[in-house]
Every structure is written in structure tokens, then in C-alpha cells.
Short mmCIF file of C-alpha atoms in Angstrom, two decimals:
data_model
loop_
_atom_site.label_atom_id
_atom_site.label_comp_id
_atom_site.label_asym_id
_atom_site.label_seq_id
_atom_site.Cartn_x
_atom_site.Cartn_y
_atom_site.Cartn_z
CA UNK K 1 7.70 17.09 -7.63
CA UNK K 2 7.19 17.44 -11.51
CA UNK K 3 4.14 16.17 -13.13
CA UNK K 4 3.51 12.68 -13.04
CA UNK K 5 2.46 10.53 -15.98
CA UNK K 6 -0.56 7.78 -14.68
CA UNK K 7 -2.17 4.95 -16.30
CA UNK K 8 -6.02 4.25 -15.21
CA UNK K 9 -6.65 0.32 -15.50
CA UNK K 10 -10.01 -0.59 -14.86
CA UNK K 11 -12.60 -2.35 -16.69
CA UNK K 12 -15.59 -0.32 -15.68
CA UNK K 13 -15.39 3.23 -17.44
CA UNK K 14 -17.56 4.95 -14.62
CA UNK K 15 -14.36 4.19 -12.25
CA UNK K 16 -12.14 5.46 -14.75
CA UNK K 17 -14.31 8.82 -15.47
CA UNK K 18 -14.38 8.67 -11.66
CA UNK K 19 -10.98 8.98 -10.82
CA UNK K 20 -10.21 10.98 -13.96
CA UNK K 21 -12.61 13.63 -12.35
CA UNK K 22 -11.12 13.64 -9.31
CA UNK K 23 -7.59 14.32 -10.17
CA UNK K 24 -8.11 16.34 -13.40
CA UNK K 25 -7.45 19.72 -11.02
CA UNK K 26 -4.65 18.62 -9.20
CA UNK K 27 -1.19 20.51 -10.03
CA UNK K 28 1.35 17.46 -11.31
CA UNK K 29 -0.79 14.13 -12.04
CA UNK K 30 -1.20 13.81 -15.68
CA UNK K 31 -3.34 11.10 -16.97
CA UNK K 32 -2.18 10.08 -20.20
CA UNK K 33 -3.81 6.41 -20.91
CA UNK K 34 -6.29 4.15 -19.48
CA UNK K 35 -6.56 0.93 -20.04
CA UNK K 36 -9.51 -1.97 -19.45
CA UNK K 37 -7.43 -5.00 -18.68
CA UNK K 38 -4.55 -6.17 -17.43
CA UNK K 39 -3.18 -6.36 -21.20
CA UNK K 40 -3.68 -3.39 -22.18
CA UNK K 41 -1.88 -2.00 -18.98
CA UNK K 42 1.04 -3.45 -20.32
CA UNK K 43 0.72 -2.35 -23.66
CA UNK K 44 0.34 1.12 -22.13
CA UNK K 45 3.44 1.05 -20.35
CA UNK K 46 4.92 0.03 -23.55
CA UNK K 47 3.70 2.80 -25.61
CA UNK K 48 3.83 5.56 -22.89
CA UNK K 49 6.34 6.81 -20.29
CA UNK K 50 4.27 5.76 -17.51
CA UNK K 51 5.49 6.69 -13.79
CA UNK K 52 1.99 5.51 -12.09
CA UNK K 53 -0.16 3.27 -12.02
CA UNK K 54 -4.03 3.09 -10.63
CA UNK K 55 -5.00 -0.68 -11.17
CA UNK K 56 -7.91 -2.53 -10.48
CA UNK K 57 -7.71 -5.89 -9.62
CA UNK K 58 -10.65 -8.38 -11.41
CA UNK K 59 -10.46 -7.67 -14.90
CA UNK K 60 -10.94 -10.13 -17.58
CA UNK K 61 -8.22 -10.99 -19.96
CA UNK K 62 -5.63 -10.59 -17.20
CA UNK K 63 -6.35 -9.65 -14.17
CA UNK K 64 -4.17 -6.64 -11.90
CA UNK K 65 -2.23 -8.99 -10.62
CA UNK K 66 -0.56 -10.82 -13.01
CA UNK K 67 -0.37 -7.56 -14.66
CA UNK K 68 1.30 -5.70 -11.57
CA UNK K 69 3.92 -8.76 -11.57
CA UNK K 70 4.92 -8.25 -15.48
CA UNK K 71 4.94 -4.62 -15.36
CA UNK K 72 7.36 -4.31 -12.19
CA UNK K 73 9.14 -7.22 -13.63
CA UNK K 74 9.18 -4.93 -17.17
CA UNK K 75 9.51 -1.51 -15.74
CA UNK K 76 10.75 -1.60 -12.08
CA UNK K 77 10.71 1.72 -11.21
CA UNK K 78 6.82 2.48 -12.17
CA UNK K 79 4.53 2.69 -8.97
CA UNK K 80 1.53 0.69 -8.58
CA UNK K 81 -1.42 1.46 -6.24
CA UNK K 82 -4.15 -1.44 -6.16
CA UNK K 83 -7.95 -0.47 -6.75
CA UNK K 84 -9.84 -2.75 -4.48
CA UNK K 85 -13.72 -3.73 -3.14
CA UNK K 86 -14.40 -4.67 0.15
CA UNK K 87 -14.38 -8.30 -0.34
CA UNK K 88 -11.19 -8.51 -2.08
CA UNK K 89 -8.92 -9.27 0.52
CA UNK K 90 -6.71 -12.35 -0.83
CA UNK K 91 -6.39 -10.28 -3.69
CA UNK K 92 -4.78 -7.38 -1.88
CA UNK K 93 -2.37 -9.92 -0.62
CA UNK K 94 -1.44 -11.27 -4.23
CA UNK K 95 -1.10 -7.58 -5.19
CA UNK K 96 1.18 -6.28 -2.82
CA UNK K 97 2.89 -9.82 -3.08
CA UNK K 98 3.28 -8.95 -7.13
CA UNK K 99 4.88 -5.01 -6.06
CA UNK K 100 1.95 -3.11 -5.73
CA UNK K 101 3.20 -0.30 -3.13
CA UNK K 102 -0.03 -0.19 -1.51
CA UNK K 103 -3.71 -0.03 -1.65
CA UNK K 104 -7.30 2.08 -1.95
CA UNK K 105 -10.64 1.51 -2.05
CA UNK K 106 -12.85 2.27 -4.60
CA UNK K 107 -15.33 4.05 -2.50
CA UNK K 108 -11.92 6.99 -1.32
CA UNK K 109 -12.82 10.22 -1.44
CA UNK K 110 -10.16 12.66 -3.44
CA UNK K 111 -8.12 13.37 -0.57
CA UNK K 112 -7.36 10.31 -0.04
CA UNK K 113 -6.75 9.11 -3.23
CA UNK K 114 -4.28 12.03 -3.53
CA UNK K 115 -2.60 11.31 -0.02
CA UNK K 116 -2.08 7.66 -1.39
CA UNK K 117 -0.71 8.52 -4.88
CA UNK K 118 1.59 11.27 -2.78
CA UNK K 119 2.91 8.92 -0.31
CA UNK K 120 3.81 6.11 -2.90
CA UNK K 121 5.73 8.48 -4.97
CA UNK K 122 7.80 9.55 -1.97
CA UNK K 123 8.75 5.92 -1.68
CA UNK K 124 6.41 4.84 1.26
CA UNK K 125 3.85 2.05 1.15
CA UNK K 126 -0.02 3.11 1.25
CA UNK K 127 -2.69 1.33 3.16
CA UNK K 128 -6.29 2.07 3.34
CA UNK K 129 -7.55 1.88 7.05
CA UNK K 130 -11.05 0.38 6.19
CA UNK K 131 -9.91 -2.82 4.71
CA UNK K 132 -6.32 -3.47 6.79
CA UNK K 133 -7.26 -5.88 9.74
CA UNK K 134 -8.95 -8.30 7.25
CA UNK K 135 -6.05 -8.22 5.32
CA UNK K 136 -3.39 -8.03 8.19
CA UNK K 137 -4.93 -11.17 9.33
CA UNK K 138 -4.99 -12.78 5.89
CA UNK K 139 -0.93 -12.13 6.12
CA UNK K 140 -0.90 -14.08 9.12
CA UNK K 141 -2.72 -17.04 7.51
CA UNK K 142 -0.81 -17.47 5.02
CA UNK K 143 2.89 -16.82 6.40
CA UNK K 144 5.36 -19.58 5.41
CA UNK K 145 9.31 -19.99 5.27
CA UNK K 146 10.12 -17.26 2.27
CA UNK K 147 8.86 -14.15 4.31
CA UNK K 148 11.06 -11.59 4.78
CA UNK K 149 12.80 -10.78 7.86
CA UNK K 150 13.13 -7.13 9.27
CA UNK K 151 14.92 -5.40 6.87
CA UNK K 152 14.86 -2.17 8.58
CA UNK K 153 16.94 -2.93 11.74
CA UNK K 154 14.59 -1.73 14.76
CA UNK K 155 16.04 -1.70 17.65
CA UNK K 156 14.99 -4.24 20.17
CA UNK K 157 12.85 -1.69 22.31
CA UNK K 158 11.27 -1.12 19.36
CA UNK K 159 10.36 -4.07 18.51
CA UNK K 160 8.91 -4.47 22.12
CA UNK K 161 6.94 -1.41 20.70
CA UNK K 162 5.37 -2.62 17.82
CA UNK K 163 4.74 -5.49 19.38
CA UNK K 164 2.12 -3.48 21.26
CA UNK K 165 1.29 -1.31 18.81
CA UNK K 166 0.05 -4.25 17.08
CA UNK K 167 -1.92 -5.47 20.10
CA UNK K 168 -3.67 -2.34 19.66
CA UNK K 169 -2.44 -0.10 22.95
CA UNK K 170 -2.48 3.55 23.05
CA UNK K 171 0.94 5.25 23.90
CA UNK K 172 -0.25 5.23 27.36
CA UNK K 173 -0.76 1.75 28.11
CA UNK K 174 2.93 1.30 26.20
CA UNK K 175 4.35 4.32 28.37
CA UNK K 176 2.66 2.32 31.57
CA UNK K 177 3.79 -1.20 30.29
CA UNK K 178 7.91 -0.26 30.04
CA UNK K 179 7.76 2.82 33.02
CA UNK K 180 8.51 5.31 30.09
CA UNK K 181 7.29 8.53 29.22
CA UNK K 182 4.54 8.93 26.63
CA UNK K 183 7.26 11.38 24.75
CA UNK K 184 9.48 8.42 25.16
CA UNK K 185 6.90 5.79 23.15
CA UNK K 186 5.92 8.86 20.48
CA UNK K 187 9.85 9.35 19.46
CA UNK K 188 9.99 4.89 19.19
CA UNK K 189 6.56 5.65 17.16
CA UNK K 190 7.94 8.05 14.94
CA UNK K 191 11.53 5.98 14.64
CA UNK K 192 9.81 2.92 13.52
CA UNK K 193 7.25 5.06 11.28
CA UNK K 194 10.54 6.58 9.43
CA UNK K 195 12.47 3.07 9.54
CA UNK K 196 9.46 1.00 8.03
CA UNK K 197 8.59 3.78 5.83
CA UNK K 198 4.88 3.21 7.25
CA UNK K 199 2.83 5.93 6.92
CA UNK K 200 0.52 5.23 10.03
CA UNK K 201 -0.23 2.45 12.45
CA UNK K 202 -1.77 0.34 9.93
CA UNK K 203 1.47 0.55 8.06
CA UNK K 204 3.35 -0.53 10.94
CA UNK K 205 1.17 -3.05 11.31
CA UNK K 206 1.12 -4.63 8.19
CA UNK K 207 4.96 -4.62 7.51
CA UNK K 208 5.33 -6.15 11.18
CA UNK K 209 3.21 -8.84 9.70
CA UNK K 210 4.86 -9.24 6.45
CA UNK K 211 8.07 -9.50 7.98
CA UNK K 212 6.94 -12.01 10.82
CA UNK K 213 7.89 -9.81 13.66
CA UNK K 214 5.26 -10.34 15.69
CA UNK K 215 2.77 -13.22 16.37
CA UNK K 216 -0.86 -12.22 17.06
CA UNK K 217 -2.88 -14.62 19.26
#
């Protein structure tokens, strides 16, 4: 992987010097603008060759999510990963509804942040464990006729899978539930993991919620 061009957008500098000190030793992420709002993101990706983008989400002027919609309606192929606070749930929602390719929290340590930023740019979706049921069940809430149906093709035992996995039981219980072998349920984990382009259960989770494949009680 070459080096990466990112755009910080957040309002607060402290979060920008932040995550500007994290990454400032990592081989390949190059920080060339910042921005405070959701304008000035824009502008950015006007004036620079941006590839990445770290965006808050409550800014004034224009908020990340309006500004995540216009910039992957602008420039498609730049990757957005959403800055949120614990309490922001609906507006995780609206920003992987704009084309925001996951999420972090503020409070990440560096690894994380890194692992996120890595797994977006190899074309997977990003989800931080600490906030994902709340927002998982906010998908559920708010599911209506335009969601979109499996577009990965799983197979119908692994659906039956996920549909446990997202019932929360461990490879054993799913090995006991279908009289399979626990190798058996970790080769239908790691199919639907590469399918869904999930990068753990939460992933799978949250796209088999997007995509209305499963019904939670």
C-alpha cells in the first residue's frame, strides 16, 4: 500500500492534534488538510487529492453527514470513517446511510484507529465493538421497504448461521444446534466473514441487519 492522503474534519482542534499525534509515525498515512466543518471538508477534497477521510459528525455549518453524502456523491472513490461519541447512535446510522464505510470512537486507542483506517482501505466495512448493539438495534427500528437485500449470495446454511451468530451463540451451541463439527461452523464463519466483507462478528451482524436477513425478537 502507498501512502495515503487523509483529511481530519473535526471542529474541536484537540481531536484533530489528537489523531494527528497518533498517526504522525505510521509508514503510509499522510495528513495533508484538516478541516472544522462539514464545508470545509468539501472544499478540501476540492483543493487536495484526498483518498481518506476521518470525519466527525456534529459540526456546525454542515454537519458529517450531509458532508459524507456530497463528498461520495462528488468523489466516489474517497473513504470515509465516521468519528463518533457514545450517544450518537442515530447519527451513525445517517452516516453509514450517506457512505461512510464504517465507524470509531473518539475515545480508540492508535491501534485501533489504524486497524480501522487499514481495513476500510482494503475495501471492508469497520465497526467499533463498544457502540454496535445500540446501533444494530437502531437498524432494526428503523428498517422499511428500500433496504437492501443480500447482495452477497450466502448460502442457505449460512444464513441458518448468521442467524445464530446474531442470537449471540458460540460455535458450539451452532455446532450442537445443526449436529456439525465446530471446524464445520468456523469454515461457514470465515465464508460469510469473506462474503460480507465483515471484519468480525459485529460486522456480520450489522450487514445481516442492514440487509434484513434476520429478525431479532
Amino acid at each position: 500500500m502507498g501512502s495515503i492522503n487523509i483529511l481530519l474534519v473535526d471542529d474541536h482542534d484537540i481531536v484533530r492534534d489528537g489523531i494527528r499525534l497518533l498517526l504522525e509515525d505510521e509508514i503510509g498515512f499522510n495528513i495533508i488538510a484538516e478541516a472544522e466543518n462539514g464545508q470545509e471538508a468539501i472544499q478540501a477534497c476540492e483543493d487536495y487529492d484526498i483518498q481518506f477521510v476521518i470525519m466527525d459528525i456534529n459540526m456546525p455549518k454542515m454537519d458529517g453527514i450531509e458532508a459524507t453524502h456530497k463528498i461520495k456523491e462528488q468523489y466516489p472513490d474517497i473513504k470515509i470513517l465516521a468519528l463518533t461519541m457514545m450517544d450518537e447512535d442515530e447519527h451513525i446510522r445517517n452516516m453509514i446511510e450517506a457512505g461512510a464505510s464504517g465507524y470509531i470512537l473518539k475515545s480508540s486507542d492508535k491501534a485501533e484507529l489504524v486497524d480501522a483506517i487499514t481495513t476500510i482501505l482494503d475495501g471492508r466495512h469497520y465497526f467499533s465493538e463498544d457502540a454496535t448493539q445500540r446501533v444494530m438495534m437502531d437498524l432494526v427500528k428503523s428498517s422499511g421497504p428500500n433496504k437492501k437485500r443480500d447482495p452477497a449470495n450466502i448460502t442457505e446454511r449460512e444464513h441458518e448461521v448468521l442467524e445464530l451468530i446474531v442470537k449471540e451463540y458460540t460455535n458450539q451451541q451452532i455446532a450442537d444446534e445443526f449436529h456439525i463439527s465446530i471446524r464445520t461452523v468456523d469454515a461457514h464463519r470465515r465464508n460469510l466473514l469473506q462474503k460480507t466483507g465483515a471484519k468480525n462478528t459485529a460486522g456480520l451482524v450489522t450487514y445481516a441487519i442492514k440487509h434484513d436477513l434476520v429478525e431479532l425478537e
